[in-house]
Amino acid sequence: MDSKTWQLRVKFIVFLMVVASAFMLGYFAMSPYGVVAPKLWNVRIPGLRGEIRDATGKLCATDRILYVAYLDVGYLRKTYSPRLNPYLKLLFENFNLDLSTEDVLRGDKSFLRLGRSSTRDDLLNLVPTEMLFCVSIETEVERKCTDVYGMEKILGRVIDGNGIGGIEQALDEYLRPRKEGRIQLKYHYGLFNANSKIESIQPPQNGNNLRLTLDIDIQRICYEEIQRAVEENNALAGGIIVVETKTGKVRAMAFTRKWNDTVLGYIEPGSAIKPIVYAIALENNVITPESTFLCQGSIKPVDTVDITIGDMSAHGVLNTQEALVHSCNVATVMIAQRIHKAMGDQEYWSWLKKFGFGQRTGIQIAGEIEGVLRRPQDWSKVDFAMLSIGHGIGVTPIQFVSAFNVIANDGCYVYPTLLETDKSTEVRIISSENARVIKEALRRVVTKGTGIKASLPNIEVAGKTGTAQKLASGPGKYYSIFVGFFPYEDPKYTVLIYVDEASSEKYLGGDVAAPVFAKVVERITSLSVKEPLTFTEGVMPDLRGLTLRDALIVLKMMGVNEVQINGTGIIREQYPEPGSMQLDRIELSLE
C-alpha cells in the first residue's frame, strides 16, 4: 500500500474513533441499560477497486468512500419515549424525509437509510445530539468514472462491486479488491477514554491500478469529429479507432452508438479490404507488381452464375498498383479468380484468418465478437469474388484496423491492446517487400485516386476508401469507410473511420469518411505542437485560454460541480490559481 493510500486510511481510522465516541456518548447518555463491561468493536474497512487512468495519467475511474447515516429503528422502538418526538421530527426534516414518528415506528423496517454524503461531518451536523444513540454512520464505496467523450461506454460500470461491460468486466479480477480491512476497537464503560485503544488494524488489500493506452486528448478529437461527421451526413452512426502502428496500442476508440460497436458490432469493409486481398495474392506469387488487368467496366466471376460485378467506368489496362489506386472491382475480381484457381478457397480462407478475420483480437473489452467469416464449405460459387471486394464478410472495426495495420507495419500483425503496460506481440504475415508495394499504392490513393479528400498539404498520408452496400437494410444504405496511416514514411498511427448509412446524396467512402480522416490527422498532429491540457488529481490545472465548454468538461472529470462563471468568451482568470490545491468551488472570469 502506498503512502498516500495509507494516509487516507489513517484519516479514516480517526474518523471511526470520532464517530464511535459520539455514538457511545449518545448511547450511554440515553440508554436505559446503563454502563456495560468493556467490549470489542470490529469495524469493517472496505477495500477499494483499482484506479483506471489514461495513457497520460488522467484519472478515468476510481472508488470513493461515501458515508451513509442509518436510523436503528429496532433499537428506537425499544427505547422510544414521547420526548424524542421533536428530535425525530428535526432529524427527518434535516434529511429531507417526508416521514412521521408514527410512520417509522409502525413500519416493518429495522433500519432506515437517512442519507449519504462525501463527508462524515455533513451527516453528523444533520443529527440532533439527542438522536445520536440510535443513528449510525456506515461507509459504502461508489465507483466514479469519467463520462466525457464516450469513455463511460468503454470503461463499463460497476454494480454491487462487480464489473459490468467494457474494461471493468473484462479485467474485473485484476481490478477488484482482494480483501477488506478491519479495525478492532476496545472501549471501557461505554466511553472512549484513557483506557480505550485500538486492539488491531488490518489494512484492506485494494485492487490493482490500470494505465490504459487511450489518450483522452486523442479520444476527444475523434469523438468530436465522428459526432460532427454523423450529423453533417445525416448518418445513422459512426466510429473512429486510432491505433499506434508499431505497438497496437489503441489511442482512441470513439463511436456514436450507445454501445461500443467498435468491438461488439461489425461492418462490411467494401473496397477497403482490397489492399489485404492484393497482399495475399502478392505473398503467394499469384500476381506481381507488374501484372496487368483489362477492365472493360464489368465482369462475371463465374461463367455459369448470372452475377455481374461492375465499376463506375471502364479503367482500361491497369497494373497491380494502378488497380488498387483506382479501386477497380474488375481487376480485383480477376485477382480473386487467380487466388481461387491457384490456392483454392480453403487456403484463401486460411489467409484471411491470418489477418485476424473471423476471430477475436483479444482486446480488453467484455463481449468482443468474432465477426463473420464463413467457412469455405458454406461459400457459394461466387463468394470468393464477393469477399475480394468486401462483401459477404463482417469485420469488427477493431479487427479491421488491426488487419490493415499489417500493411502499415511492414507486414507484421500486432495484437491491439488497451493496456499501456502490455508489450506488443508481433507476428509476420507478409514480407516487408510486398507490404511496401501495397503502401506505395495506398500513398497514390490519396494523391490521385479515390481517397484524395484524405490528403493534407504538409503531412504525407496513405490509405484506402471503402463503400459497402448494406443489403439487409434495403437499397440506398451504405457503410462509408476510410482506413489509413501517417506519416507515410514512418507510420505512427493507423486510423479507421466508418460512417453507417450516410445520406443517399453523398455516401462514398471517399466523400464521407476520407475528409474525416484528414481532419483527425491534422488535429492529432497539432497536439505535438501545442501541449495538451494536463492536470494532476487535487491540483488546479491552468484553464486560462480555454473555452468555457472545454473548461467545464475538465472540471467535470475532476469532480468539480460548483462553478461560478463571470462574463463570456475565453477564460482569462481563475480561482484557485493554476497549481493551487483543488477546491470544491471554482470561479472563472471570461472576456
PDB file of C-alpha atoms in Angstrom, residues 543-551 565-573 588-591:
ATOM      1  CA  LEU A 543      -7.743  26.739 -17.599  1.00  0.00           C
ATOM      2  CA  ARG A 544      -6.792  30.139 -18.991  1.00  0.00           C
ATOM      3  CA  GLY A 545      -7.248  30.413 -22.742  1.00  0.00           C
ATOM      4  CA  LEU A 546      -9.839  27.631 -22.894  1.00  0.00           C
ATOM      5  CA  THR A 547     -13.429  27.951 -23.978  1.00  0.00           C
ATOM      6  CA  LEU A 548     -15.998  27.602 -21.222  1.00  0.00           C
ATOM      7  CA  ARG A 549     -17.180  24.298 -22.707  1.00  0.00           C
ATOM      8  CA  ASP A 550     -13.720  22.711 -22.592  1.00  0.00           C
ATOM      9  CA  ALA A 551     -13.069  24.039 -19.083  1.00  0.00           C
ATOM     10  CA  ILE A 565     -18.926  31.979 -14.179  1.00  0.00           C
ATOM     11  CA  ASN A 566     -18.309  35.683 -14.710  1.00  0.00           C
ATOM     12  CA  GLY A 567     -18.584  37.144 -18.213  1.00  0.00           C
ATOM     13  CA  THR A 568     -18.482  35.491 -21.634  1.00  0.00           C
ATOM     14  CA  GLY A 569     -15.824  34.469 -24.137  1.00  0.00           C
ATOM     15  CA  ILE A 570     -12.466  32.882 -23.294  1.00  0.00           C
ATOM     16  CA  ILE A 571     -11.279  32.176 -19.748  1.00  0.00           C
ATOM     17  CA  ARG A 572      -8.807  34.861 -18.636  1.00  0.00           C
ATOM     18  CA  GLU A 573      -8.675  34.404 -14.857  1.00  0.00           C
ATOM     19  CA  LEU A 588     -13.905  31.557 -13.720  1.00  0.00           C
ATOM     20  CA  SER A 589     -13.684  35.005 -15.311  1.00  0.00           C
ATOM     21  CA  LEU A 590     -14.229  35.217 -19.067  1.00  0.00           C
ATOM     22  CA  GLU A 591     -13.846  38.021 -21.570  1.00  0.00           C
TER      23      GLU A 591
END
